[in-house]
Short mmCIF file of C-alpha atoms and ligand atoms in Angstrom, two decimals:
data_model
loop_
_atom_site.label_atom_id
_atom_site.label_comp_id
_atom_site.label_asym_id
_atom_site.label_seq_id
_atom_site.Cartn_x
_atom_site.Cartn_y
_atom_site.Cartn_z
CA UNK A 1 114.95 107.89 130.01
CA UNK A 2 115.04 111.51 129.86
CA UNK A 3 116.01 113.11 126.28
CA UNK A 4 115.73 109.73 124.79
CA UNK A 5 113.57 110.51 121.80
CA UNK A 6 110.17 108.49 121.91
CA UNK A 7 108.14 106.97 119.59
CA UNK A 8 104.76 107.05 119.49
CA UNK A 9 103.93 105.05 116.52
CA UNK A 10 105.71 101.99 116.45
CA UNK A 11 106.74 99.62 119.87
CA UNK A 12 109.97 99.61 121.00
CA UNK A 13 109.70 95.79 121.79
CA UNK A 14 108.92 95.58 117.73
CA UNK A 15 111.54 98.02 117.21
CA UNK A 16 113.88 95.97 119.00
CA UNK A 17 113.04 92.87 117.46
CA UNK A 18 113.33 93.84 114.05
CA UNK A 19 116.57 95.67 114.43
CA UNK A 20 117.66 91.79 115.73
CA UNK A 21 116.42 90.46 113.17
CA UNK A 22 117.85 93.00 110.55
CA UNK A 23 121.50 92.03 112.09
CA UNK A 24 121.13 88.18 112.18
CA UNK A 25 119.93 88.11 108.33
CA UNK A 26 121.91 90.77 107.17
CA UNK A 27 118.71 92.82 105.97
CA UNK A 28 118.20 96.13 105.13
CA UNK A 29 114.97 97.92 105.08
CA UNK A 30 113.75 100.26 101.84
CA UNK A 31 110.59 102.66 102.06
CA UNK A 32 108.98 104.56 99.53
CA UNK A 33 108.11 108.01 100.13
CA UNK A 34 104.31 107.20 100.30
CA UNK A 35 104.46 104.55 103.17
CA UNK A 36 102.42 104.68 106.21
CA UNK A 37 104.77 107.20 108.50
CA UNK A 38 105.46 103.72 111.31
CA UNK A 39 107.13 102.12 108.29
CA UNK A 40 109.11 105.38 107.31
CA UNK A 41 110.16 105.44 110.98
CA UNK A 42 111.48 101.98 110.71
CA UNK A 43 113.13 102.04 107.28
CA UNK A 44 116.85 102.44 106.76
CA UNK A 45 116.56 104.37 103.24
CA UNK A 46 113.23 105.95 102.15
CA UNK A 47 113.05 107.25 98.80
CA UNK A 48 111.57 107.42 95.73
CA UNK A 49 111.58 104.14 92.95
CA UNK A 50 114.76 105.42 91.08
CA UNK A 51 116.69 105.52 94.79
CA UNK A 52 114.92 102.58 95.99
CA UNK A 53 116.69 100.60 92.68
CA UNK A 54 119.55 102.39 93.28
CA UNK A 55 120.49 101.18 96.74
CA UNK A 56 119.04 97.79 96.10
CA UNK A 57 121.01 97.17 93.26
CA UNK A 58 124.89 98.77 95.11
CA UNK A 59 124.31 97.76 98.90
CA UNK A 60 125.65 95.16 100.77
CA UNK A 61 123.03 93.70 102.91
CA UNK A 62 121.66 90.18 102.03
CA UNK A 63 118.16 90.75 102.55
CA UNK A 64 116.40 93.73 101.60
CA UNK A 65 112.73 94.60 102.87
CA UNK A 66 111.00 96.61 100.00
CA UNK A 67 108.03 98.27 101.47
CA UNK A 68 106.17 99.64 98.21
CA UNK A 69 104.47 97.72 95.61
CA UNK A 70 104.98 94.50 94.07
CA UNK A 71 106.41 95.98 90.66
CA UNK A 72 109.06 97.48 92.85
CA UNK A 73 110.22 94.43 94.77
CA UNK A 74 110.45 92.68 91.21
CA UNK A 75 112.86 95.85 90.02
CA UNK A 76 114.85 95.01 93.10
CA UNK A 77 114.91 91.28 92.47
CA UNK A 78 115.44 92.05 88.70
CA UNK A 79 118.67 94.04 89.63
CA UNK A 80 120.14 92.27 92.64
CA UNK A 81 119.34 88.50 91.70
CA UNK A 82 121.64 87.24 94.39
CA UNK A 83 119.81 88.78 97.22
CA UNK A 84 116.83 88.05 99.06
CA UNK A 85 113.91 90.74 98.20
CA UNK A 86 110.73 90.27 101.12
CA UNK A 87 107.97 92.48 100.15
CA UNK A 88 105.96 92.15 103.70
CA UNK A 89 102.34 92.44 102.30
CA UNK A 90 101.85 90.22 98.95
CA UNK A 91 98.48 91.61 97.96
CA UNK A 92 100.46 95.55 97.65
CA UNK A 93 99.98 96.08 94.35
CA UNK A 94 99.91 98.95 91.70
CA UNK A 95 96.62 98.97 89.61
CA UNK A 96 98.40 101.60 87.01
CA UNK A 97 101.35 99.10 86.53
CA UNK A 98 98.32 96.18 86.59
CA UNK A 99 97.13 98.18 82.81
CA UNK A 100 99.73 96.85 80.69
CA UNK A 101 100.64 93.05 79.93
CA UNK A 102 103.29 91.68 78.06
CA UNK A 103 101.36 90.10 75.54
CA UNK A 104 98.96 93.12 74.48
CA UNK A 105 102.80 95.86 74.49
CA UNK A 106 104.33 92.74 72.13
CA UNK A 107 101.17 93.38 70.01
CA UNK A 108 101.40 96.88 70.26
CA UNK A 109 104.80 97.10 68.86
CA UNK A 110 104.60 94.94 66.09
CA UNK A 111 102.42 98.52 64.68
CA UNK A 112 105.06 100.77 65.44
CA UNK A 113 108.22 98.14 64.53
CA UNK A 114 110.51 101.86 64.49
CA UNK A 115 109.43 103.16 67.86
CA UNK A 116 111.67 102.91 70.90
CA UNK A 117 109.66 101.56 73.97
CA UNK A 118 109.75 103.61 77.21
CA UNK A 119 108.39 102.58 80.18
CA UNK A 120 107.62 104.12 83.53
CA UNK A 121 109.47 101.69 86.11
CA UNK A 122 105.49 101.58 87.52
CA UNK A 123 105.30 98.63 85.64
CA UNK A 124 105.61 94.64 86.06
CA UNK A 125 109.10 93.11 85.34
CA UNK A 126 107.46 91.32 82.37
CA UNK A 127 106.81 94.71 80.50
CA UNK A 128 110.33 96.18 81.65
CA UNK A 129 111.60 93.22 79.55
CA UNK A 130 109.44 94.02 76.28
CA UNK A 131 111.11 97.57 76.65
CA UNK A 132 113.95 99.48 75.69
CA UNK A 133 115.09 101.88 78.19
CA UNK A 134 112.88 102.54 81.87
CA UNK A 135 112.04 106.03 83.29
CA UNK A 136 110.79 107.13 86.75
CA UNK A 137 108.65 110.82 86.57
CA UNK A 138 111.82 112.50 87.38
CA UNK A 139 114.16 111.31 84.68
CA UNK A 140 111.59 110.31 81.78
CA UNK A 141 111.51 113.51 80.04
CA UNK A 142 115.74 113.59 79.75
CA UNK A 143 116.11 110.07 78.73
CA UNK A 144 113.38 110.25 76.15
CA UNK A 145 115.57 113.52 74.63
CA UNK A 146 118.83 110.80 74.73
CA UNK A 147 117.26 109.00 72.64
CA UNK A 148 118.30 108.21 68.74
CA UNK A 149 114.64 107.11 67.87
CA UNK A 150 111.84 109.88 67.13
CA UNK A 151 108.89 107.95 67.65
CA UNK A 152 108.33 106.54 71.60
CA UNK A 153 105.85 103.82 72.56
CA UNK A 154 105.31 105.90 76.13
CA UNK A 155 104.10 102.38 78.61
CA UNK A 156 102.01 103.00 80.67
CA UNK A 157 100.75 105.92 82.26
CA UNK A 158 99.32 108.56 79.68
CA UNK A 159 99.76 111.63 82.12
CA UNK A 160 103.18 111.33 82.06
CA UNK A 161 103.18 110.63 78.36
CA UNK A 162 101.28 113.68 77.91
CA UNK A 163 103.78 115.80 80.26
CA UNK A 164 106.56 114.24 78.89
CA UNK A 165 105.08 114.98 74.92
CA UNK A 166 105.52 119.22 76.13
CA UNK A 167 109.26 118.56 76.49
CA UNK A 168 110.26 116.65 73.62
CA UNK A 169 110.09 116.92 69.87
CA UNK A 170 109.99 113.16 69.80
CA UNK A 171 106.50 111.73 68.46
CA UNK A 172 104.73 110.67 72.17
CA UNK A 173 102.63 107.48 70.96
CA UNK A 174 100.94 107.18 74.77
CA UNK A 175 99.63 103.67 76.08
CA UNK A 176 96.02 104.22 77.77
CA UNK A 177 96.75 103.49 81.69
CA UNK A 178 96.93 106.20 84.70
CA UNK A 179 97.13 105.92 88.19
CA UNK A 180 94.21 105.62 89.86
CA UNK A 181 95.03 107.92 92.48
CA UNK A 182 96.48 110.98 91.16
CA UNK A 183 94.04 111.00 88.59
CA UNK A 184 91.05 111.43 91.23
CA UNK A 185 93.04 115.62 91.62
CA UNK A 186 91.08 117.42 89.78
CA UNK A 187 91.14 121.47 88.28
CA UNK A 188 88.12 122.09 91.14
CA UNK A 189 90.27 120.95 93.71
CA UNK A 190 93.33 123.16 92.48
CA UNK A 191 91.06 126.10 92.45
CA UNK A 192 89.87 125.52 95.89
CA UNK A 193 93.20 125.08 97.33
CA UNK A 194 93.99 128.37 95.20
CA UNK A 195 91.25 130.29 97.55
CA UNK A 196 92.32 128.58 100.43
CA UNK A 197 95.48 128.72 100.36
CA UNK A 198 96.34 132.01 98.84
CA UNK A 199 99.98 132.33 97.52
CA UNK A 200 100.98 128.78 98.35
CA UNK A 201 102.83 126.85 96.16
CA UNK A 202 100.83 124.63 94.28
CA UNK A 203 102.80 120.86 93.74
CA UNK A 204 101.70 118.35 91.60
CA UNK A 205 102.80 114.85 90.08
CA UNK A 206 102.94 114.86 86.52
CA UNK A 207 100.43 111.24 87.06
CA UNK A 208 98.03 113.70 87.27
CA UNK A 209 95.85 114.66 84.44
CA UNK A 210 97.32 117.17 81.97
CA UNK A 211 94.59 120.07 83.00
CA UNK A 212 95.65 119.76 86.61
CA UNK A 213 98.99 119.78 84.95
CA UNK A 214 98.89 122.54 83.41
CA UNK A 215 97.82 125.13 86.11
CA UNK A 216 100.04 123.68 88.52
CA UNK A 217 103.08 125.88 89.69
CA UNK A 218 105.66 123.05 89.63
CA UNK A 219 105.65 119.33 88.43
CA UNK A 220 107.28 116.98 90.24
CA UNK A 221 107.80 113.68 91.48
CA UNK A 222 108.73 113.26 94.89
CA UNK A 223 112.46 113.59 95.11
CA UNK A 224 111.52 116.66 92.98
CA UNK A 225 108.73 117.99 96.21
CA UNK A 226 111.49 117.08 98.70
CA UNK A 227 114.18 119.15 96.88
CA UNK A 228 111.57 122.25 95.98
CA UNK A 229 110.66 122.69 99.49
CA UNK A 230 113.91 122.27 101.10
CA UNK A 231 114.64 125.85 99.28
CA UNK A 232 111.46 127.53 99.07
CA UNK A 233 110.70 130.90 101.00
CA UNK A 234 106.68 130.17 100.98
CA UNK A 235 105.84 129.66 104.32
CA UNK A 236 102.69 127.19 103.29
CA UNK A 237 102.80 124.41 100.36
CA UNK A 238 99.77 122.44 98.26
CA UNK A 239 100.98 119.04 97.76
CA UNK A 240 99.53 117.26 94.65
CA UNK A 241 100.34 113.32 95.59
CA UNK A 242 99.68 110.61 97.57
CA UNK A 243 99.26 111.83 101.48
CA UNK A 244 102.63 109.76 102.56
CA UNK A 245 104.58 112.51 101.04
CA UNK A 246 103.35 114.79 103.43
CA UNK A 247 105.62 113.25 106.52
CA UNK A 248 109.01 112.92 104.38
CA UNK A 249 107.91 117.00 103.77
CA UNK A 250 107.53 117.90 107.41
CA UNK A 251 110.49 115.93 108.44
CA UNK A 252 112.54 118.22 105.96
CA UNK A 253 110.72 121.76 107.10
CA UNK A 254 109.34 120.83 110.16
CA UNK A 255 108.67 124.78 109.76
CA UNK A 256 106.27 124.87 107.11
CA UNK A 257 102.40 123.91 106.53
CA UNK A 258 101.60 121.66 104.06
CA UNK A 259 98.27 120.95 102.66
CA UNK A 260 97.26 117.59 100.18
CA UNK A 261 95.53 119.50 97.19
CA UNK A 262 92.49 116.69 97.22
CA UNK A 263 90.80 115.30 100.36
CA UNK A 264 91.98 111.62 100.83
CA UNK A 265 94.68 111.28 98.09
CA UNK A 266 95.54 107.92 99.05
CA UNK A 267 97.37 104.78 97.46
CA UNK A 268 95.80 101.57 98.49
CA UNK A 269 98.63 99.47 97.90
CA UNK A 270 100.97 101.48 99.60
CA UNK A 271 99.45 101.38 102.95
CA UNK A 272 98.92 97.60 103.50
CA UNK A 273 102.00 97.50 104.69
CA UNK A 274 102.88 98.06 108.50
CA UNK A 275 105.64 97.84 111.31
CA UNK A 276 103.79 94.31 112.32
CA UNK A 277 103.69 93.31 108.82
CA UNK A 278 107.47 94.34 108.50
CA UNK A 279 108.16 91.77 112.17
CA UNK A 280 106.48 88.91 110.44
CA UNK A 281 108.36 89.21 107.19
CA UNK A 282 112.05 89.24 108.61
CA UNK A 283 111.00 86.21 111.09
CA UNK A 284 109.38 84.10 108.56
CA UNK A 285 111.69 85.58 105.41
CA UNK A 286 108.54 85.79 103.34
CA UNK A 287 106.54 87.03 100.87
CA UNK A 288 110.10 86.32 98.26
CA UNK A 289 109.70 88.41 95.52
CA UNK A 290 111.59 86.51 92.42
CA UNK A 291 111.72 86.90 88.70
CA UNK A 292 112.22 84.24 86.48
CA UNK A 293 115.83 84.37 84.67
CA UNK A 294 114.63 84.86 80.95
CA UNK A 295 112.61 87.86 82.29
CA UNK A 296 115.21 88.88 84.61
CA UNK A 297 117.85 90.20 82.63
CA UNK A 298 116.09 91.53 80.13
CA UNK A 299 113.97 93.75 82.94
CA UNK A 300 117.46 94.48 84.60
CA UNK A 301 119.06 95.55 81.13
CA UNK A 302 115.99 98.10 80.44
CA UNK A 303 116.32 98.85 84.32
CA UNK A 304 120.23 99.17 84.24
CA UNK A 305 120.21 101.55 80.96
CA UNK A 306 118.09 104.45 83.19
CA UNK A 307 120.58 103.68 85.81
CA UNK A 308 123.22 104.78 83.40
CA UNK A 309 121.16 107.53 81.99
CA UNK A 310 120.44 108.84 84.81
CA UNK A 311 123.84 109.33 86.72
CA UNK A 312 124.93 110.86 83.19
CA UNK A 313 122.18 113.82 83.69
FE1 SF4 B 1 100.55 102.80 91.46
FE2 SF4 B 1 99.51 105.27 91.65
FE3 SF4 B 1 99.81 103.77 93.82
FE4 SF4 B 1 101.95 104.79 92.60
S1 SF4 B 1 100.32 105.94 93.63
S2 SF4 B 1 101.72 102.69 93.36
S3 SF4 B 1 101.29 104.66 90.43
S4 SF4 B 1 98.45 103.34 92.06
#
């Protein structure tokens, strides 16, 4: 039909059928910002993990379709126990989240009994319930500073730690994991981007290593990249994080260039999941993501405290 806006990367007979499907179970479907751009097209709320808890844990649908990672279907099962969370491929998994286990953090805080525990909502719901208080790369550095203790267990990315450590007068005692993605940026690929790109904005994730860090000209996460280029005058941007970022970007300045700062930054888990995947999940209601009740509200309390924190900023 002429005008009618068309798609080119996902059916309209699957588009049709899932939108069915979304109104017989009552569904909703939530995107993070680095999903393959044919499940951004289809999602209902894309977003980053803080916003993805958010809506899962206030909305009103039944069902709700996470298409991340596994740790972030468990925060939306932790947090909305009487809904249905469908993650719609079960092997999408985080390998920075897969660093810590609950048995080796118990271990770890039995040698700092005074520290506060703060962990990255990148994490499984079993950890979330060993901790105190959870932070996304957006709000970790303010909720740290809210805190009464003065020594931090920092679970479990040590980039973040380290990035967090320069805002803080805290004690930072960092747990060893990183993401194995925006750790692969490197300083060489800054300083190529730097002579390709001169006077571009350079935009990284503070999961990337603290030398990358450190000559970047913001940090971020990627509510943080969607609000900094919303109001920049640059007229070309270096973007620092996984490539998916790159189509929430261009849908908000369609006018600008963007460039990803290192060839192929790319999060496995993140892009096994597609419109087909999305079909077979609503028509056979699976993978269910579930958390077991004694983990559950101990992973929603640590969850529900950033909530709080957060809103308070
Ligand atoms: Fe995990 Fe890194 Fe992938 Fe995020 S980008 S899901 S932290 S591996």
């Amino acid at each position: 039909m002429f005008g009618e806006e068309i798609s080119l990367m996902v059916l309209p007979e699957t588009k049709e059928r899932i939108a069915a499907l979304k109104a017989e179970r009552k569904a909703i479907i939530l995107a993070h910002n680095y999903q393959r751009e044919e499940v951004q097209e289809l999602a209902d709320h894309i977003g980053d993990s803080l916003e993805l808890s958010d809506i899962a844990a206030t909305t009103e649908a039944e069902v709700i379709v996470l298409c991340g990672v596994y740790f972030m279907a468990e925060s939306a099962a932790a947090l909305a126990p009487e809904k249905t969370i469908l993650l719609p491929e079960k092997d999408a998994g985080c390998p920075l989240a897969d660093m810590v286990t609950p048995e080796k953090l118990r271990l770890y805080k039995e040698k700092y009994p005074d520290a506060a525990v703060v962990t990255y909502i990148n994490s499984s719901a079993a950890v979330k319930a060993e901790s105190d208080v959870c932070v996304t790369s957006a709000n970790a550095a303010a909720v740290v500073n809210s805190l009464d203790a003065g020594r931090i267990l920092f679970i479990p990315d040590r980039n973040l730690a380290h990035f967090v450590s320069r805002q803080t007068d805290k004690e930072i005692i960092p747990w060893a994991g990183y993401c194995v993605t925006h750790q692969r940026v490197s300083v060489v690929d800054l300083q190529r981007a730097r002579q390709a790109y001169p006077g571009a904005p350079v935009l990284v994730h503070p999961e990337c290593r603290p030398e990358v860090v450190e000559k970047a000209d913001a940090v971020l996460g990627t509510g943080g990249m969607l609000r900094y280029v919303k109001g920049t005058d640059a007229a070309e941007v270096v973007v620092g994080t996984e490539e998916g970022l790159l189509s929430c970007l261009r849908r908000e300045r369609p006018d600008l260039k963007f460039h990803l700062l290192s060839p192929g930054l790319l999060c496995p888990g993140m892009k096994y999941t597609t419109a087909d995947k999305i079909l077979a999940s609503l028509e056979n209601m699976e993978d269910r993501v579930t958390v077991s009740p004694e983990i559950r509200e101990r992973a929603a309390a640590s969850l529900q405290r950033m909530l709080e924190l957060s809103s308070t900023e």
